[in-house]
PDB file of C-alpha atoms and ligand atoms in Angstrom:
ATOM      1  CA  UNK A1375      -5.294  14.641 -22.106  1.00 45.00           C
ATOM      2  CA  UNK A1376      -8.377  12.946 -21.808  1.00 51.00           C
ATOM      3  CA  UNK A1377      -8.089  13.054 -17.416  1.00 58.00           C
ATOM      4  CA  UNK A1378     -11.294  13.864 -15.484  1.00 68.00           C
ATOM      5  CA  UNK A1379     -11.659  15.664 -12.446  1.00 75.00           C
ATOM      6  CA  UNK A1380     -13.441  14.179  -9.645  1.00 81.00           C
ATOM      7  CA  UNK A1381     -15.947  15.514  -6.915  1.00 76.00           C
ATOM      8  CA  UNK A1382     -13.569  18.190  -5.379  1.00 76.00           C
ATOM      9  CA  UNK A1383     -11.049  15.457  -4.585  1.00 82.00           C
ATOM     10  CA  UNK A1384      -7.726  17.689  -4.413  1.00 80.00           C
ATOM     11  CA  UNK A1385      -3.909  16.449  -5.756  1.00 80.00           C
ATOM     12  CA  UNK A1386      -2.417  15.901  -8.596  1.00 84.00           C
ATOM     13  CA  UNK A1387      -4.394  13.891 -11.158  1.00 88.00           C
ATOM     14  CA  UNK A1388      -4.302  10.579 -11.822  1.00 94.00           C
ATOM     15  CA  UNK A1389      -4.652   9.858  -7.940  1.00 96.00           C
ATOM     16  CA  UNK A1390      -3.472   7.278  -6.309  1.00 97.00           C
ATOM     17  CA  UNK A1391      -5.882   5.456  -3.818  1.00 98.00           C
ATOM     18  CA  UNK A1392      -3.890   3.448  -1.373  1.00 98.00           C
ATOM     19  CA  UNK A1393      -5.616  -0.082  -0.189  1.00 97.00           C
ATOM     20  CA  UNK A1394      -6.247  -0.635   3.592  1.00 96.00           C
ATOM     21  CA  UNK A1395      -7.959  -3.768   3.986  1.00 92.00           C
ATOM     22  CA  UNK A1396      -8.343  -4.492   7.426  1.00 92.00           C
ATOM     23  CA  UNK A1397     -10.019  -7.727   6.548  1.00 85.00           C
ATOM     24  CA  UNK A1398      -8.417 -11.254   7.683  1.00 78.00           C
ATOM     25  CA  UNK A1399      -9.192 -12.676   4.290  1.00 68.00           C
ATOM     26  CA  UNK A1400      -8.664  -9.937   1.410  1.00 64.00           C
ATOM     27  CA  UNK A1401      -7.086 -11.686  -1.538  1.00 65.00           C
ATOM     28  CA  UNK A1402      -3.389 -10.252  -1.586  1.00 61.00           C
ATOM     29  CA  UNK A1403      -3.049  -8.479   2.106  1.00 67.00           C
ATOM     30  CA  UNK A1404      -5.576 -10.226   4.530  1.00 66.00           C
ATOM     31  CA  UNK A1405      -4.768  -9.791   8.277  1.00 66.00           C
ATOM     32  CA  UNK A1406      -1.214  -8.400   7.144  1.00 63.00           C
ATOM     33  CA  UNK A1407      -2.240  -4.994   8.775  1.00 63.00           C
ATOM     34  CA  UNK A1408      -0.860  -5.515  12.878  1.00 67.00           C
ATOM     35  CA  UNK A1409      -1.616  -1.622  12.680  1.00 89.00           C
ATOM     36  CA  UNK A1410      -3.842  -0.626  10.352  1.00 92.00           C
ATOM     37  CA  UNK A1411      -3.094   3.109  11.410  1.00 94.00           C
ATOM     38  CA  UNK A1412      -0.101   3.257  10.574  1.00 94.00           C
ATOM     39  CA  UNK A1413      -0.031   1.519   8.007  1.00 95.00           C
ATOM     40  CA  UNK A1414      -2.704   3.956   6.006  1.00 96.00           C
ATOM     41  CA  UNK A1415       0.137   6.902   7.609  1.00 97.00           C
ATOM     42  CA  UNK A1416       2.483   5.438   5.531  1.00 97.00           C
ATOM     43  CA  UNK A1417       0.621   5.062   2.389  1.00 98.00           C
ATOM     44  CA  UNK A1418      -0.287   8.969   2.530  1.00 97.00           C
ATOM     45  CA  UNK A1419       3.686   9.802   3.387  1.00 98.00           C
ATOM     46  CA  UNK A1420       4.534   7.913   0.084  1.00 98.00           C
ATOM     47  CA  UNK A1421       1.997  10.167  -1.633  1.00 97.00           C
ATOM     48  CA  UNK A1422      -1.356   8.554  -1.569  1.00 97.00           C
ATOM     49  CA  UNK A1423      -3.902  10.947  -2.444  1.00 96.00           C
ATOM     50  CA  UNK A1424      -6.742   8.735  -0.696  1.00 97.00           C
ATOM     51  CA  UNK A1425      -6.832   6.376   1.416  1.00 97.00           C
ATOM     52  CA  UNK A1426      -9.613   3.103   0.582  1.00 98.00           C
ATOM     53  CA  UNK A1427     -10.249   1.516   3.810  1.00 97.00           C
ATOM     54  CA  UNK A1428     -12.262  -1.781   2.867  1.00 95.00           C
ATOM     55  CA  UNK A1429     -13.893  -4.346   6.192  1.00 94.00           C
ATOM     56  CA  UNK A1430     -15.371  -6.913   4.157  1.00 92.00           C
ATOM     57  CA  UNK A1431     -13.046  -9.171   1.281  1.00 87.00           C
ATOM     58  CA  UNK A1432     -14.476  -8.710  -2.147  1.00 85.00           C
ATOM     59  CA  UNK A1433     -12.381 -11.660  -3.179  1.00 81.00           C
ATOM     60  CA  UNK A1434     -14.239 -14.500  -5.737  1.00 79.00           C
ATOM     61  CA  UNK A1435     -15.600 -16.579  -3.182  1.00 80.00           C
ATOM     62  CA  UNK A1436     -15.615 -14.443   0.285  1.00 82.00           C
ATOM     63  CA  UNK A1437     -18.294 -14.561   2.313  1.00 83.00           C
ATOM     64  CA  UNK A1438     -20.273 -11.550   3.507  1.00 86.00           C
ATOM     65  CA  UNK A1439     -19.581 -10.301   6.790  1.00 92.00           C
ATOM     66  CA  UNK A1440     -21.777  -8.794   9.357  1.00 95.00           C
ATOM     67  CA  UNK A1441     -22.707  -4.625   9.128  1.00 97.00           C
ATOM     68  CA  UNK A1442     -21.790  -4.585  12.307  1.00 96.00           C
ATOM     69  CA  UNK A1443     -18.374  -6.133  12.698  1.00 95.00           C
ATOM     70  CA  UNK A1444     -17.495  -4.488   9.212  1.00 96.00           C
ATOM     71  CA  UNK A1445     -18.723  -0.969  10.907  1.00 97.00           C
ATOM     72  CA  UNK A1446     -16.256  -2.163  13.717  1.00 94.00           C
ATOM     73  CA  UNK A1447     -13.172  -3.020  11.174  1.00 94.00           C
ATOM     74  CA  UNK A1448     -13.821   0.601   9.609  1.00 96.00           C
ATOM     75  CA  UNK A1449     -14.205   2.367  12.709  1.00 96.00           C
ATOM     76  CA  UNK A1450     -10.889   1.351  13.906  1.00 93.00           C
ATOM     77  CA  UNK A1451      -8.993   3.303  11.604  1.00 95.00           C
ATOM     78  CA  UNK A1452     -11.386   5.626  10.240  1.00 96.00           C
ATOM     79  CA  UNK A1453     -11.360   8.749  13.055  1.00 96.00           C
ATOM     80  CA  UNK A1454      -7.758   8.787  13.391  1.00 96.00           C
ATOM     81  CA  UNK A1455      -7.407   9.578   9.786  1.00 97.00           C
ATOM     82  CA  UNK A1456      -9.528  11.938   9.341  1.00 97.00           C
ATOM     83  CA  UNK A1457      -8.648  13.933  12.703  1.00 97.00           C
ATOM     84  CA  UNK A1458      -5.333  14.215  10.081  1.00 97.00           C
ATOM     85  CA  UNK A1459      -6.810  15.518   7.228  1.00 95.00           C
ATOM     86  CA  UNK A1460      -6.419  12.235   5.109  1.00 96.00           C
ATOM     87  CA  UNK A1461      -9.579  11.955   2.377  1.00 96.00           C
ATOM     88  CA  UNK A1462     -10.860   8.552   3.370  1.00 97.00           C
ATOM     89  CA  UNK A1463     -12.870   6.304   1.049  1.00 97.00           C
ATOM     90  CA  UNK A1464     -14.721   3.248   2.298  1.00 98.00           C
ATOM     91  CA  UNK A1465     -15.325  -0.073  -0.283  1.00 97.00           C
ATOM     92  CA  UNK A1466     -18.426  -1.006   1.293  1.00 97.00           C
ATOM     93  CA  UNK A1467     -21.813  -2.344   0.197  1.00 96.00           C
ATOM     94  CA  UNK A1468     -23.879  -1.347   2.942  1.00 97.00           C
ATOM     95  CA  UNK A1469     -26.049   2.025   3.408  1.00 98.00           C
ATOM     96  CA  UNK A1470     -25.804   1.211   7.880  1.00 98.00           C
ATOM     97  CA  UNK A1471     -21.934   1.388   6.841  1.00 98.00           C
ATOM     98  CA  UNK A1472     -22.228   4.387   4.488  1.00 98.00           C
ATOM     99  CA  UNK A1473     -24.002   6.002   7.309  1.00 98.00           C
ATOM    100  CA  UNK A1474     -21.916   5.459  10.200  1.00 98.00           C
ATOM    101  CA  UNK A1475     -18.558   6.278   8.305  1.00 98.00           C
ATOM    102  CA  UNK A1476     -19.564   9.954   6.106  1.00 98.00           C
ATOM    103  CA  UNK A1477     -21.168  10.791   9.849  1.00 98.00           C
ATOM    104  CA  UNK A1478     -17.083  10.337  10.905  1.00 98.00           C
ATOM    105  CA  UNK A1479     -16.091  12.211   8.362  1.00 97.00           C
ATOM    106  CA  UNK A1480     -15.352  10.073   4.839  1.00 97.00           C
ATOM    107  CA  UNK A1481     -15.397  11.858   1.647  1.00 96.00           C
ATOM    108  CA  UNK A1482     -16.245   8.988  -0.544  1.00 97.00           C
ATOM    109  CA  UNK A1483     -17.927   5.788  -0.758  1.00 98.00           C
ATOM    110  CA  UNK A1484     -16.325   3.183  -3.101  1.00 98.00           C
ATOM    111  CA  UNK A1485     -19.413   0.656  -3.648  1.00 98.00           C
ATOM    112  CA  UNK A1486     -18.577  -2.708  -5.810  1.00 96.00           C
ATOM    113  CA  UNK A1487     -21.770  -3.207  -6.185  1.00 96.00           C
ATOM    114  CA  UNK A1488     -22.756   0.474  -7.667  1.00 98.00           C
ATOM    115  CA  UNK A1489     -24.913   1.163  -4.903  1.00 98.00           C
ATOM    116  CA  UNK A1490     -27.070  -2.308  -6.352  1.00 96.00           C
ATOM    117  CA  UNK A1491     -26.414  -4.638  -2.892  1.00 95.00           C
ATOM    118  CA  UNK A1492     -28.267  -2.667  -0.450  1.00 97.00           C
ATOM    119  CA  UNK A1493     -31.796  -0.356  -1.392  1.00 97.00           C
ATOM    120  CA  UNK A1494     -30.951   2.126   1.755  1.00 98.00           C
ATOM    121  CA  UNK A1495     -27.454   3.087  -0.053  1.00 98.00           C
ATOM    122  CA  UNK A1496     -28.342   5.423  -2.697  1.00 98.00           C
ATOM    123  CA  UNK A1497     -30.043   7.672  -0.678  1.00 98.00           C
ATOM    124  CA  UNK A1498     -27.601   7.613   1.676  1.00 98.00           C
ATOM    125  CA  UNK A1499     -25.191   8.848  -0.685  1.00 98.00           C
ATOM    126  CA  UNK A1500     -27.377  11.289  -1.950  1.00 98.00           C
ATOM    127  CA  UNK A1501     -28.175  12.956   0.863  1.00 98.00           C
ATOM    128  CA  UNK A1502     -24.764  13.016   2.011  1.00 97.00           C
ATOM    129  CA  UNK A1503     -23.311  14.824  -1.269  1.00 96.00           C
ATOM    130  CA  UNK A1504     -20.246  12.722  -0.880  1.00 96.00           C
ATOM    131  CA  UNK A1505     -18.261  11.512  -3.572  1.00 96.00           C
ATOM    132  CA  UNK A1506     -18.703   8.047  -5.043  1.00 97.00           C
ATOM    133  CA  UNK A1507     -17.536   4.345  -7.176  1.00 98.00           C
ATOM    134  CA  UNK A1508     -20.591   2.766  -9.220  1.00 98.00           C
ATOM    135  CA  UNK A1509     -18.239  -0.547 -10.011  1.00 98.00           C
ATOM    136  CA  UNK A1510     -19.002  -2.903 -12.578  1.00 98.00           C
ATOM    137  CA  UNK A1511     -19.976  -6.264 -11.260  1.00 96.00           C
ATOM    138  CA  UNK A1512     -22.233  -9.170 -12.089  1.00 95.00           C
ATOM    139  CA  UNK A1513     -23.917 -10.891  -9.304  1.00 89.00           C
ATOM    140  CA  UNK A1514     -21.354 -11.186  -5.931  1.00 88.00           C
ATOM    141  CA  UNK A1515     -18.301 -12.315  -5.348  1.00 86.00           C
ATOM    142  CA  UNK A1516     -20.043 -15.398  -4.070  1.00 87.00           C
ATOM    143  CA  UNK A1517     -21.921 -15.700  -7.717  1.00 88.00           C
ATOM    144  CA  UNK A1518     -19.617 -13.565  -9.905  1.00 90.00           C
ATOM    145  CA  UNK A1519     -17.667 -16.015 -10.988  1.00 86.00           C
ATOM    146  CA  UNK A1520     -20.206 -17.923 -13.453  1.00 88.00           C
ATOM    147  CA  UNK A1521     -21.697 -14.405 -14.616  1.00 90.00           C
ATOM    148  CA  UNK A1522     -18.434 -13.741 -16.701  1.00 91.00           C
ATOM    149  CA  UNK A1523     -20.573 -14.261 -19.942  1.00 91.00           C
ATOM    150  CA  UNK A1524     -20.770 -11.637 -22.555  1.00 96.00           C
ATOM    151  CA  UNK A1525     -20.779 -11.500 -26.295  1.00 95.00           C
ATOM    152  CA  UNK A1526     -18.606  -8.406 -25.944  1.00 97.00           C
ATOM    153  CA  UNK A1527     -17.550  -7.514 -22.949  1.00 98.00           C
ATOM    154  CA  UNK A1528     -16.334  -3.758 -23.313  1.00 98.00           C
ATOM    155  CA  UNK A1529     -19.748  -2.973 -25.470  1.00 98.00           C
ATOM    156  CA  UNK A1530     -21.918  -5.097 -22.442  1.00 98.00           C
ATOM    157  CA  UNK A1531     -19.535  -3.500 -18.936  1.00 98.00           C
ATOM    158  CA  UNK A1532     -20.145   0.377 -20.797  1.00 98.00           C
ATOM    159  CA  UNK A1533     -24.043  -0.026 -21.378  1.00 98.00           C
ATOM    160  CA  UNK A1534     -24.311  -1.414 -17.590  1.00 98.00           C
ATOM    161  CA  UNK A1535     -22.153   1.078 -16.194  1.00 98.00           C
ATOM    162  CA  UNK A1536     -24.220   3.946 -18.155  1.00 98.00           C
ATOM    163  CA  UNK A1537     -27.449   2.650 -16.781  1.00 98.00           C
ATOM    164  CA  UNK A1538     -25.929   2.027 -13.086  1.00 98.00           C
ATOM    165  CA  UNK A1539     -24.603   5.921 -13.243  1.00 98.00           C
ATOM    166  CA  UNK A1540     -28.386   6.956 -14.765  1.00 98.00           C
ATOM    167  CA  UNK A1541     -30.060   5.020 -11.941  1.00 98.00           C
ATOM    168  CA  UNK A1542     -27.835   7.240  -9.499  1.00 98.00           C
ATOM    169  CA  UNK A1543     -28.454  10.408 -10.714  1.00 98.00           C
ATOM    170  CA  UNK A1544     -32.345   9.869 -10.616  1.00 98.00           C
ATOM    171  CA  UNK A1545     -32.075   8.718  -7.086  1.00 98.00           C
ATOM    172  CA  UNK A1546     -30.752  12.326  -6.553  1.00 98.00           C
ATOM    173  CA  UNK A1547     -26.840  11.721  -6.881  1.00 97.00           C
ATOM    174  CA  UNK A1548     -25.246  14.711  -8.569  1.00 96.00           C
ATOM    175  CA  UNK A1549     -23.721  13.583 -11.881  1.00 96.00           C
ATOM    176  CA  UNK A1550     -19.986  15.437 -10.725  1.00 94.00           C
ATOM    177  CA  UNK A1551     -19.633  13.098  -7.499  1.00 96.00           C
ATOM    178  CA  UNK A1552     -19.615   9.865  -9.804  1.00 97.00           C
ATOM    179  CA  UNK A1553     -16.593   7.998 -10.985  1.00 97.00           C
ATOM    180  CA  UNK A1554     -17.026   4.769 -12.568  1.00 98.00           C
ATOM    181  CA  UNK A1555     -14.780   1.861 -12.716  1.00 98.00           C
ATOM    182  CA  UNK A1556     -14.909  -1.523 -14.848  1.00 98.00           C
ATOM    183  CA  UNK A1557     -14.526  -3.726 -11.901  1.00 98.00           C
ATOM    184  CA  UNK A1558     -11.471  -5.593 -13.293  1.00 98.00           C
ATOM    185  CA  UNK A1559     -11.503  -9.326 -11.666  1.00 95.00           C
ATOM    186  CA  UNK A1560     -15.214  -9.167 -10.463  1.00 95.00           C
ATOM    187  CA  UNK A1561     -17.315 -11.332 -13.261  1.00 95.00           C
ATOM    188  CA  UNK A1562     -14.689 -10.768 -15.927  1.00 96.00           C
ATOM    189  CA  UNK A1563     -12.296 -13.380 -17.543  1.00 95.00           C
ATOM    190  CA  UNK A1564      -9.099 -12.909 -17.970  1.00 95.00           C
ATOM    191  CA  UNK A1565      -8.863 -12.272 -21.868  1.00 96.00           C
ATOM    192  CA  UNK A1566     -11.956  -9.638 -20.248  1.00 97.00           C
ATOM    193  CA  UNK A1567     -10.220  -7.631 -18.141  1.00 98.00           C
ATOM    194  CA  UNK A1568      -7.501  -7.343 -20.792  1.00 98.00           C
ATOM    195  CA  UNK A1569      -9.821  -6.248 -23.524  1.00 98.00           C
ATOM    196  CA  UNK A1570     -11.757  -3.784 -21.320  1.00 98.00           C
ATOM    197  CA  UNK A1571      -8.511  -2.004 -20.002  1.00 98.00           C
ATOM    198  CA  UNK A1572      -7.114  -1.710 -24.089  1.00 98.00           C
ATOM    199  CA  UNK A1573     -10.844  -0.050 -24.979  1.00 98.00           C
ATOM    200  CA  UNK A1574     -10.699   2.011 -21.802  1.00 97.00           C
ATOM    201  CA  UNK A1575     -11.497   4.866 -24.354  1.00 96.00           C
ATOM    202  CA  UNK A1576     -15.032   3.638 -24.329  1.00 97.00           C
ATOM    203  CA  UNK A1577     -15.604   3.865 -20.510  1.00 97.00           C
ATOM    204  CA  UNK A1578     -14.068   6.968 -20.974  1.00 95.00           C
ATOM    205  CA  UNK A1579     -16.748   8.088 -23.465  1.00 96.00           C
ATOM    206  CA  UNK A1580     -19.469   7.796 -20.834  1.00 97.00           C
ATOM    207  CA  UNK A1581     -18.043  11.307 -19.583  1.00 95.00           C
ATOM    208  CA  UNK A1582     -17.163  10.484 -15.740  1.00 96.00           C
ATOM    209  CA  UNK A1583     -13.953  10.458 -14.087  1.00 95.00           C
ATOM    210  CA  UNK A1584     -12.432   6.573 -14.734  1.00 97.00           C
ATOM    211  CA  UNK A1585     -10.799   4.387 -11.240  1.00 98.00           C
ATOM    212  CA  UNK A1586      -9.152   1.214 -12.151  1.00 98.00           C
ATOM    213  CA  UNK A1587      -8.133  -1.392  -9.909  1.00 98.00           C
ATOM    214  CA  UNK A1588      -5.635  -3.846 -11.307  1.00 98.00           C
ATOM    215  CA  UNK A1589      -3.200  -3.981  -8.400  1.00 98.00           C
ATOM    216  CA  UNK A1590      -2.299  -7.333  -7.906  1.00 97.00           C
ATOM    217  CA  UNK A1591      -5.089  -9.235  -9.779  1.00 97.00           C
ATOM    218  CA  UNK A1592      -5.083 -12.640 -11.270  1.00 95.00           C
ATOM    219  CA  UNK A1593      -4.667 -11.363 -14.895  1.00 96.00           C
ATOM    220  CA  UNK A1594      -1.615 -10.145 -13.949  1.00 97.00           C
ATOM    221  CA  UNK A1595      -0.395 -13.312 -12.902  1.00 97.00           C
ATOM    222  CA  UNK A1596      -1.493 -14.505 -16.340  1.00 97.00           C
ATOM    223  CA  UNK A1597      -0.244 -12.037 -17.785  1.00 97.00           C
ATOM    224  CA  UNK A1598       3.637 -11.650 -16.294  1.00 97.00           C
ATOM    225  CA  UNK A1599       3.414 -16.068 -15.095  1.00 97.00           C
ATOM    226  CA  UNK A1600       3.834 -14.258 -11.527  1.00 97.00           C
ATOM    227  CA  UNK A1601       1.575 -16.452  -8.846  1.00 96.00           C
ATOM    228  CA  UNK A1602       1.994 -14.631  -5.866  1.00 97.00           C
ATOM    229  CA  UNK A1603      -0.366 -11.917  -5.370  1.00 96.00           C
ATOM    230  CA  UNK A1604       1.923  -9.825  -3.285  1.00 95.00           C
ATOM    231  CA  UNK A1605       5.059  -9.726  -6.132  1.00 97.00           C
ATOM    232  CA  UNK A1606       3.086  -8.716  -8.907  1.00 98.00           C
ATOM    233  CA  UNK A1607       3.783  -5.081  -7.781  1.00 98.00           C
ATOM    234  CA  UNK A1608       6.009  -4.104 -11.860  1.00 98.00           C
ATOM    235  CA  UNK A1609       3.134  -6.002 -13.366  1.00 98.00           C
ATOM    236  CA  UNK A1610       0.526  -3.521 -11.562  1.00 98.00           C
ATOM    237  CA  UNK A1611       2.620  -0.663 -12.259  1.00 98.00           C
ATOM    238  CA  UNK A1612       2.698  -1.717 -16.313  1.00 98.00           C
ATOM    239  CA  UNK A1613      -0.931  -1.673 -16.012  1.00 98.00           C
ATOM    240  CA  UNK A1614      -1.803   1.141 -14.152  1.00 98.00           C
ATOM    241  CA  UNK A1615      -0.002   3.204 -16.225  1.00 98.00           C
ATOM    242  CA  UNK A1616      -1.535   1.830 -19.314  1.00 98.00           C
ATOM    243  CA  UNK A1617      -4.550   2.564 -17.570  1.00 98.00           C
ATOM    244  CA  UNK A1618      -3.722   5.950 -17.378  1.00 96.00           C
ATOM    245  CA  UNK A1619      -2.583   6.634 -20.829  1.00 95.00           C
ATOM    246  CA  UNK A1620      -6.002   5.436 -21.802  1.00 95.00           C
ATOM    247  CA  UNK A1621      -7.334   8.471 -19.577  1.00 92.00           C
ATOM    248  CA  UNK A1622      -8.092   6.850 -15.636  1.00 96.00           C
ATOM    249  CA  UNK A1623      -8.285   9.519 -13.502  1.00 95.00           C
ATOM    250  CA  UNK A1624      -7.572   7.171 -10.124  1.00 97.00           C
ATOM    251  CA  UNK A1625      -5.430   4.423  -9.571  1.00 98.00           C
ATOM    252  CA  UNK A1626      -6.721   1.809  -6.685  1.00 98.00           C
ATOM    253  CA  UNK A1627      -3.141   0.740  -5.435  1.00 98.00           C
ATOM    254  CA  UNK A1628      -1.792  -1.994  -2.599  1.00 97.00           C
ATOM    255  CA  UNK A1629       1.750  -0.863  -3.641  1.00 98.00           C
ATOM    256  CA  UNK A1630       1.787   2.780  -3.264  1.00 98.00           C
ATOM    257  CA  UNK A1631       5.412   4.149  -2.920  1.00 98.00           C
ATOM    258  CA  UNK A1632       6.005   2.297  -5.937  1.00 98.00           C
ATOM    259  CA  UNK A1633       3.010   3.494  -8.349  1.00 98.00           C
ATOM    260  CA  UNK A1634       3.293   6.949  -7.140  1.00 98.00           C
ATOM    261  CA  UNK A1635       7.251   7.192  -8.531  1.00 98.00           C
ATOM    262  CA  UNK A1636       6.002   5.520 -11.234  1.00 98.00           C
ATOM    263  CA  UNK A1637       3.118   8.025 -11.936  1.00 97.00           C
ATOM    264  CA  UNK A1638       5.209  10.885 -10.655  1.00 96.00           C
ATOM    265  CA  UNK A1639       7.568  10.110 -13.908  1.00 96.00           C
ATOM    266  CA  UNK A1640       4.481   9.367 -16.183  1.00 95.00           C
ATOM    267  CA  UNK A1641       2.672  12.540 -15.491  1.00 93.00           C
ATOM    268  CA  UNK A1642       6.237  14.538 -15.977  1.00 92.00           C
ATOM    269  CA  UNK A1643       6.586  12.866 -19.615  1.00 94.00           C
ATOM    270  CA  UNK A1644       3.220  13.505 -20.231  1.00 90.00           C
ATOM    271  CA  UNK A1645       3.630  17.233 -19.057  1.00 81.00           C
ATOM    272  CA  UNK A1646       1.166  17.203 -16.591  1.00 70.00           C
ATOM    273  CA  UNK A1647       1.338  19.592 -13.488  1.00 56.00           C
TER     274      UNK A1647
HETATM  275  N1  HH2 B 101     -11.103  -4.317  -6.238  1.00 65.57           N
HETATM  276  C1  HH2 B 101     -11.195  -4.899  -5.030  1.00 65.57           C
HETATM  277  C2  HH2 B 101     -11.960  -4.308  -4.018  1.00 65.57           C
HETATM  278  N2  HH2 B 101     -12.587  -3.131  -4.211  1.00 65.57           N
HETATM  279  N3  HH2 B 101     -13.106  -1.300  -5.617  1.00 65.57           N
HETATM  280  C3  HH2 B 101     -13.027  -0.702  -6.818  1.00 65.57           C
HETATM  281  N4  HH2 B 101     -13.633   0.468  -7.027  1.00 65.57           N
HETATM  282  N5  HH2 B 101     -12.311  -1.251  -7.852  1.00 65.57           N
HETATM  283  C4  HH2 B 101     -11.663  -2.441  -7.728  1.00 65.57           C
HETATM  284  O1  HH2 B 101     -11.045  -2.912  -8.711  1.00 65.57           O
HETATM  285  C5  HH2 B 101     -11.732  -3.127  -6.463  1.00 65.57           C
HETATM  286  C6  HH2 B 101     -12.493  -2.505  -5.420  1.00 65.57           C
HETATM  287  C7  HH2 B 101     -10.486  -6.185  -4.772  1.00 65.57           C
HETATM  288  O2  HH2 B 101      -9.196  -5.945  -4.283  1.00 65.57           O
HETATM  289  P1  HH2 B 101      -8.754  -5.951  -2.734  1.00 65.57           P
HETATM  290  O3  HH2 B 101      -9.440  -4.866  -1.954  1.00 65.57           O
HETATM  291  O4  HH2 B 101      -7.290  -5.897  -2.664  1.00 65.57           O
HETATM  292  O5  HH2 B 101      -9.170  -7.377  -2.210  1.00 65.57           O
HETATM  293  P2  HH2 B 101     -10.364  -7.884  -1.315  1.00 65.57           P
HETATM  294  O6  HH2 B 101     -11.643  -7.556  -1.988  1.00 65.57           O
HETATM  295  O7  HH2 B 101     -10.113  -9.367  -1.222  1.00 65.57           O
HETATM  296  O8  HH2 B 101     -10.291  -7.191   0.022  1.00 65.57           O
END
């Protein structure tokens, strides 16, 4: 198997990385969290490895939100998790964020801009040692949308992605905290995202661990005619496990009891322990 490890996060590979957005806007599950601690609980008792806490939509279109009331969002849920052991990510784009939230005690930081937004965030990550997500986007998601241009897409994303983890490592990142991630959705079209997850094997070649995040996303809706966001949950599954045939190493998930059965039977065909 082509699977790759990934900055001393324990479990059984692939991971799954359960979604918290506790965001009123986020594209599938905005404001659907009345307790956002409990919620994350459940993910991890349905087998989440990690748990993704995100305070700012990265939705086409969203507007950014204030450090400080995104600090606020995170910091709601953040202590209480890791008081119980859970390893907690944070999608953020902000080095005050970063900051504030591996001080509390997150293990990695899950950038969508690959550390690109914000100058302050690379050496905050650096310093810190923590794990991290350099994800492929053009632009943001205010701008992303008219950036989907490429003459080929998987060739262009894998070039971009190399240079984004080079940059890293000469800002002092060490190469084994990286995992990269093709950004599905963010500046891609549809026929896009399709082709990068079917030459996942050239992402792969770039030698870090691989996260995908198809749960829920527009293509799938394409893909399966299904228009609401929230019942595309077999059509995330098909692709997440495609995605992991094709050698991801982390699965970013809204539906978790249901991928982790899912993956729980795919890594027992596939003879994984
Ligand atoms: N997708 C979203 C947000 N963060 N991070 C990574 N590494 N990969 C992804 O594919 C990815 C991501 C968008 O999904 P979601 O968090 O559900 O929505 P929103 O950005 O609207 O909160």
């Amino acid at each position: 198997m082509k699977l790759r490890r990934w900055a001393g996060v324990e479990g059984s590979y692939p991971l799954v990385m359960g979604i918290l957005n506790v965001t009123p806007d986020s594209f599938s599950d905005g404001g659907v969290h009345t307790d956002a601690v409990a919620a994350a609980f459940a993910m991890v008792a349905e087998g989440a490895d990690i748990i993704d806490v995100g305070g700012e939509s990265t939705r086409p279109g969203a507007e950014p939100v204030p450090v400080d009331v995104e600090i606020s969002r995170v910091m709601s849920v953040l202590p209480a998790l890791v008081k119980s052991g859970v390893v907690v990510s944070v999608d953020t784009r902000n080095a005050e964020t970063m900051q504030v939230v591996l001080e509390a005690g997150a293990r990695i930081i899950n950038d969508v801009s690959a550390l690109q937004h914000d100058p302050g965030a690379a050496g905050v990550v650096a310093r810190a040692g923590c794990a991290v997500v350099l994800m492929h986007m053009r632009g943001d998601p205010l701008t992303m949308r008219g950036l989907a241009l490429y003459d080929d897409v998987v060739t262009e994303v894998a070039a971009e992605l190399r240079a984004r983890a080079a940059w890293a490592v000469a800002e002092g990142i060490d190469p084994g905290c990286i995992a990269l991630d093709p950004g599905i959705g963010f500046a891609k079209t549809a026929a896009g995202n399709i082709e990068l997850l079917q030459r996942l094997d050239v992402l792969q070649a770039l030698g870090f661990p691989l996260m995908v995040g198809v749960s829920r996303k527009g293509f799938i809706g394409g893909m399966s005619g299904e228009m609401v966001a929230a019942a595309r949950v077999s059509g995330s599954i098909a692709a997440g496990l495609w995605a992991i045939s094709q050698g991801a190493s982390v699965l970013r998930v809204h539906d978790v009891r249901q991928t982790v059965q899912a993956v729980r039977v795919w890594r027992g065909l596939a003879q994984l322990s």
